[in-house]
Amino acid sequence: SQQGEEDPQALSIQEGENATMNCSYKTSINNLQWYRQNSGRGLVHLILIRSNEREKHSGRLRVTLDTSKKSSSLLITASRAADTASYFCATVSQGAQKLVFGQGTRLTINP
Amino acid sequence: ETGVTQTPRHLVMGMTNKKSLKCEQHLGHNAMYWYKQSAKKPLELMFVYSLEERVENNSVPSRFSPECPNSSHLFLHLHTLQPEDSALYLCASSQDSGWRQSNEQFFGPGTRLTVL
């Protein structure tokens, strides 16, 4: 069954606001990754957080991981129109050799 | 530019055609992947190659045939496809495929395939 599930499926906010997306998963993981995909293009890796980490920052991105709740969140601060894209979480389960992606959150930033 | 290129970017083919998708990575990675992305479905892993050996085949129909002649190149040979095979096909690479590694994946731009 699908490992990562993002919430919400779609999010529309005004430019300058913060955007928060959530991801839940089912099994113990080695790490969790977030990717961005612009329409019809390939995915771009944003950030990786390991199972022993709780929070990670990269520029305007902040990722948290709660292994007790099997959930992660991606926060984009001070959003820009260029942040409009689909965002996916992907997990690597312990013992597995592959990433399993969720269905993604479609983020729209309105100017 | 992620260092992973895919050709062609768009492909339209009939159900009786034979075509091939090509992927090349310039990152010195050891693992390469094929994914299928259909509308309203999660990204589906099709094949994984590690050091030119296939390590994963996710019950993909035999009308899809991968080939990895060396660690930099990956092909997906297509024959007698069905209209439901229309999708975006993405290639990716990573340093290693093992779960102990920080296997961040680098994706190509994809091939948009339409089967008539």
Coordinates of C-alpha atoms in Angstrom, one line a residue:
Chain A
S1 CA 0.0 0.0 0.0
Q2 CA 1.0 3.6 -0.5
Q3 CA 3.6 4.8 2.1
G4 CA 3.4 8.5 2.0
E5 CA 0.1 10.5 1.9
E6 CA 0.2 14.2 1.6
D7 CA -2.4 16.6 3.1
P8 CA -4.0 18.7 1.8
Q9 CA -4.3 17.5 -1.8
A10 CA -4.5 21.1 -3.0
L11 CA -3.6 24.4 -1.4
S12 CA -4.0 28.0 -2.7
I13 CA -2.6 31.0 -0.8
Q14 CA -1.6 34.5 -1.5
E15 CA 2.0 35.5 -2.3
G16 CA 3.9 36.3 0.9
E17 CA 1.9 33.9 3.1
N18 CA 3.4 30.7 4.5
A19 CA 2.4 27.3 3.1
T20 CA 2.3 24.2 5.2
M21 CA 2.0 20.7 3.8
N22 CA 1.8 17.4 5.7
C23 CA 2.8 13.9 5.0
S24 CA 1.9 10.7 6.9
Y25 CA 3.4 7.3 6.4
K26 CA 2.9 3.8 7.7
T27 CA 6.1 1.9 8.4
S28 CA 9.4 2.7 10.1
I29 CA 11.6 4.7 7.9
N30 CA 15.3 5.4 7.3
N31 CA 14.7 8.8 5.9
L32 CA 12.0 11.0 4.4
Q33 CA 12.5 13.3 1.5
W34 CA 10.5 16.2 -0.1
Y35 CA 10.5 16.9 -3.8
R36 CA 8.9 19.6 -6.0
Q37 CA 7.5 19.1 -9.5
N38 CA 6.6 21.9 -11.8
S39 CA 3.8 21.0 -14.2
G40 CA 4.8 18.2 -16.6
R41 CA 8.5 18.3 -15.6
G42 CA 10.8 16.1 -13.5
L43 CA 11.0 16.2 -9.8
V44 CA 13.6 18.3 -7.9
H45 CA 14.9 17.1 -4.6
L46 CA 14.3 19.8 -1.9
I47 CA 15.4 18.3 1.4
L48 CA 16.1 15.0 3.2
I49 CA 15.5 14.4 6.9
R50 CA 16.8 11.3 8.6
S51 CA 14.8 9.3 11.1
N52 CA 17.0 10.5 14.0
E53 CA 16.4 14.2 13.1
R54 CA 13.5 16.3 14.1
E55 CA 13.8 19.4 12.1
K56 CA 15.8 20.7 9.2
H57 CA 16.0 24.0 7.4
S58 CA 17.0 25.0 3.9
G59 CA 16.5 28.6 2.9
R60 CA 12.8 29.3 3.1
L61 CA 12.0 25.6 3.7
R62 CA 11.5 24.0 7.1
V63 CA 10.9 20.3 7.5
T64 CA 9.9 18.6 10.7
L65 CA 9.6 14.9 11.4
D66 CA 7.7 13.2 14.1
T67 CA 8.5 9.5 14.0
S68 CA 6.1 8.7 16.9
K69 CA 3.2 10.0 14.8
K70 CA 4.8 8.9 11.6
S71 CA 4.3 12.3 10.1
S72 CA 6.3 15.1 8.5
S73 CA 5.5 18.7 7.5
L74 CA 7.0 21.0 5.0
L75 CA 6.7 24.7 5.6
I76 CA 7.5 27.3 2.9
T77 CA 7.8 30.8 4.3
A78 CA 7.2 34.0 2.5
S79 CA 5.8 32.2 -0.6
R80 CA 6.5 33.4 -4.1
A81 CA 4.6 32.8 -7.4
A82 CA 7.6 30.6 -8.4
D83 CA 6.8 28.2 -5.6
T84 CA 3.6 27.1 -7.5
A85 CA 4.2 23.4 -8.1
S86 CA 3.3 20.0 -6.8
Y87 CA 5.1 18.8 -3.7
F88 CA 5.7 15.2 -2.9
C89 CA 7.0 13.4 0.2
A90 CA 8.9 10.2 -0.3
T91 CA 10.0 7.7 2.2
V92 CA 12.7 5.0 2.4
S93 CA 11.6 2.2 4.7
Q94 CA 14.2 0.4 6.7
G95 CA 15.4 -2.6 4.7
A96 CA 14.0 -1.3 1.4
Q97 CA 15.9 -0.1 -1.5
K98 CA 13.5 2.3 -3.0
L99 CA 11.7 5.6 -2.5
V100 CA 7.9 5.4 -2.2
F101 CA 6.1 8.6 -3.2
G102 CA 2.8 10.0 -2.0
Q103 CA 0.2 11.5 -4.3
G104 CA 1.4 15.1 -3.7
T105 CA 0.0 18.5 -2.7
R106 CA -0.7 20.9 -5.5
L107 CA 0.3 24.3 -4.3
T108 CA -0.8 27.5 -6.0
I109 CA 0.6 30.9 -5.0
N110 CA -1.7 33.7 -6.1
P111 CA 0.1 37.0 -6.9
Chain B
E1 CA 19.5 21.3 -15.0
T2 CA 19.8 18.2 -12.8
G3 CA 22.5 16.3 -14.7
V4 CA 19.9 13.8 -16.0
T5 CA 18.7 14.1 -19.6
Q6 CA 15.9 12.2 -21.3
T7 CA 15.0 11.9 -25.0
P8 CA 12.7 12.3 -26.6
R9 CA 10.7 14.8 -24.5
H10 CA 7.5 13.9 -26.3
L11 CA 6.5 10.7 -28.1
V12 CA 3.3 9.7 -29.9
M13 CA 3.1 6.1 -31.0
G14 CA 0.6 3.6 -32.2
M15 CA -0.1 0.4 -30.4
T16 CA 1.9 -1.6 -33.0
N17 CA 5.0 0.6 -32.9
K18 CA 8.3 -0.1 -31.3
K19 CA 10.1 2.8 -29.7
S20 CA 12.8 3.4 -27.1
L21 CA 13.2 6.0 -24.4
K22 CA 16.7 7.1 -23.5
C23 CA 18.1 8.4 -20.3
E24 CA 21.6 9.6 -19.6
Q25 CA 23.1 10.8 -16.3
H26 CA 26.3 12.9 -16.0
L27 CA 26.6 12.6 -12.2
G28 CA 28.7 9.5 -11.8
H29 CA 25.9 7.7 -10.0
N30 CA 25.6 4.0 -9.6
A31 CA 21.8 3.6 -9.6
M32 CA 19.2 4.5 -12.1
Y33 CA 15.4 4.2 -12.1
W34 CA 12.4 4.3 -14.4
Y35 CA 9.2 5.8 -13.0
K36 CA 5.7 6.1 -14.5
Q37 CA 3.5 9.1 -13.6
S38 CA -0.1 9.0 -14.6
A39 CA -2.7 11.6 -13.8
K40 CA -4.2 11.4 -10.3
K41 CA -1.8 8.5 -9.3
P42 CA 1.3 8.4 -7.2
L43 CA 4.6 8.1 -8.9
E44 CA 5.1 4.4 -9.8
L45 CA 8.5 2.8 -9.6
M46 CA 9.0 0.5 -12.6
F47 CA 12.7 -0.6 -12.6
V48 CA 15.8 -0.1 -10.5
Y49 CA 19.3 -0.7 -11.8
S50 CA 22.3 -0.8 -9.5
L51 CA 25.8 -1.0 -11.0
E52 CA 24.1 -2.1 -14.3
E53 CA 22.2 -4.9 -12.7
R54 CA 18.5 -4.9 -12.4
V55 CA 17.6 -5.0 -8.7
E56 CA 13.9 -4.3 -8.8
N57 CA 11.1 -5.0 -11.3
N58 CA 7.8 -3.9 -9.9
S59 CA 5.5 -6.4 -11.8
V60 CA 5.8 -4.3 -14.9
P61 CA 4.2 -5.8 -18.1
S62 CA 6.7 -7.3 -20.5
R63 CA 5.8 -4.8 -23.2
F64 CA 8.2 -2.5 -21.2
S65 CA 11.8 -3.8 -21.5
P66 CA 14.6 -1.9 -19.7
E67 CA 18.2 -2.0 -20.7
C68 CA 21.2 -0.6 -18.9
P69 CA 24.4 -1.0 -21.0
N70 CA 26.5 1.0 -18.6
S71 CA 26.1 3.1 -15.4
S72 CA 25.5 6.3 -17.3
H73 CA 22.8 5.1 -19.7
L74 CA 19.3 3.6 -19.3
F75 CA 16.8 2.7 -22.0
L76 CA 13.2 1.7 -21.9
H77 CA 12.1 -0.3 -24.9
L78 CA 8.4 -0.1 -25.7
H79 CA 6.4 -2.4 -27.9
T80 CA 2.7 -3.2 -28.4
L81 CA 1.7 -0.6 -25.8
Q82 CA -1.9 0.1 -24.8
P83 CA -3.6 3.6 -24.6
E84 CA -3.5 3.3 -20.7
D85 CA 0.3 3.3 -20.9
S86 CA 0.1 7.0 -21.9
A87 CA 1.9 8.8 -19.1
L88 CA 5.0 10.8 -18.2
Y89 CA 8.0 8.5 -17.9
L90 CA 10.6 9.8 -15.6
C91 CA 14.2 8.6 -15.3
A92 CA 16.2 9.2 -12.1
S93 CA 19.6 8.4 -10.7
S94 CA 21.2 8.3 -7.3
Q95 CA 24.6 7.6 -5.9
D96 CA 23.6 4.2 -4.6
S97 CA 20.3 2.3 -4.3
G98 CA 20.8 0.8 -0.9
W99 CA 18.5 2.1 1.9
R100 CA 21.5 2.8 4.2
Q101 CA 22.6 5.6 1.8
S102 CA 21.1 9.1 1.6
N103 CA 19.6 8.1 -1.7
E104 CA 18.5 11.5 -2.9
Q105 CA 17.4 11.0 -6.5
F106 CA 18.0 13.3 -9.4
F107 CA 15.3 13.3 -12.0
G108 CA 15.3 13.9 -15.7
P109 CA 12.6 16.1 -17.3
G110 CA 10.6 13.1 -18.5
T111 CA 9.2 11.8 -21.7
R112 CA 5.5 12.5 -22.3
L113 CA 4.2 9.4 -24.0
T114 CA 0.9 9.2 -25.9
V115 CA -0.3 5.8 -27.2
L116 CA -3.0 6.1 -29.8

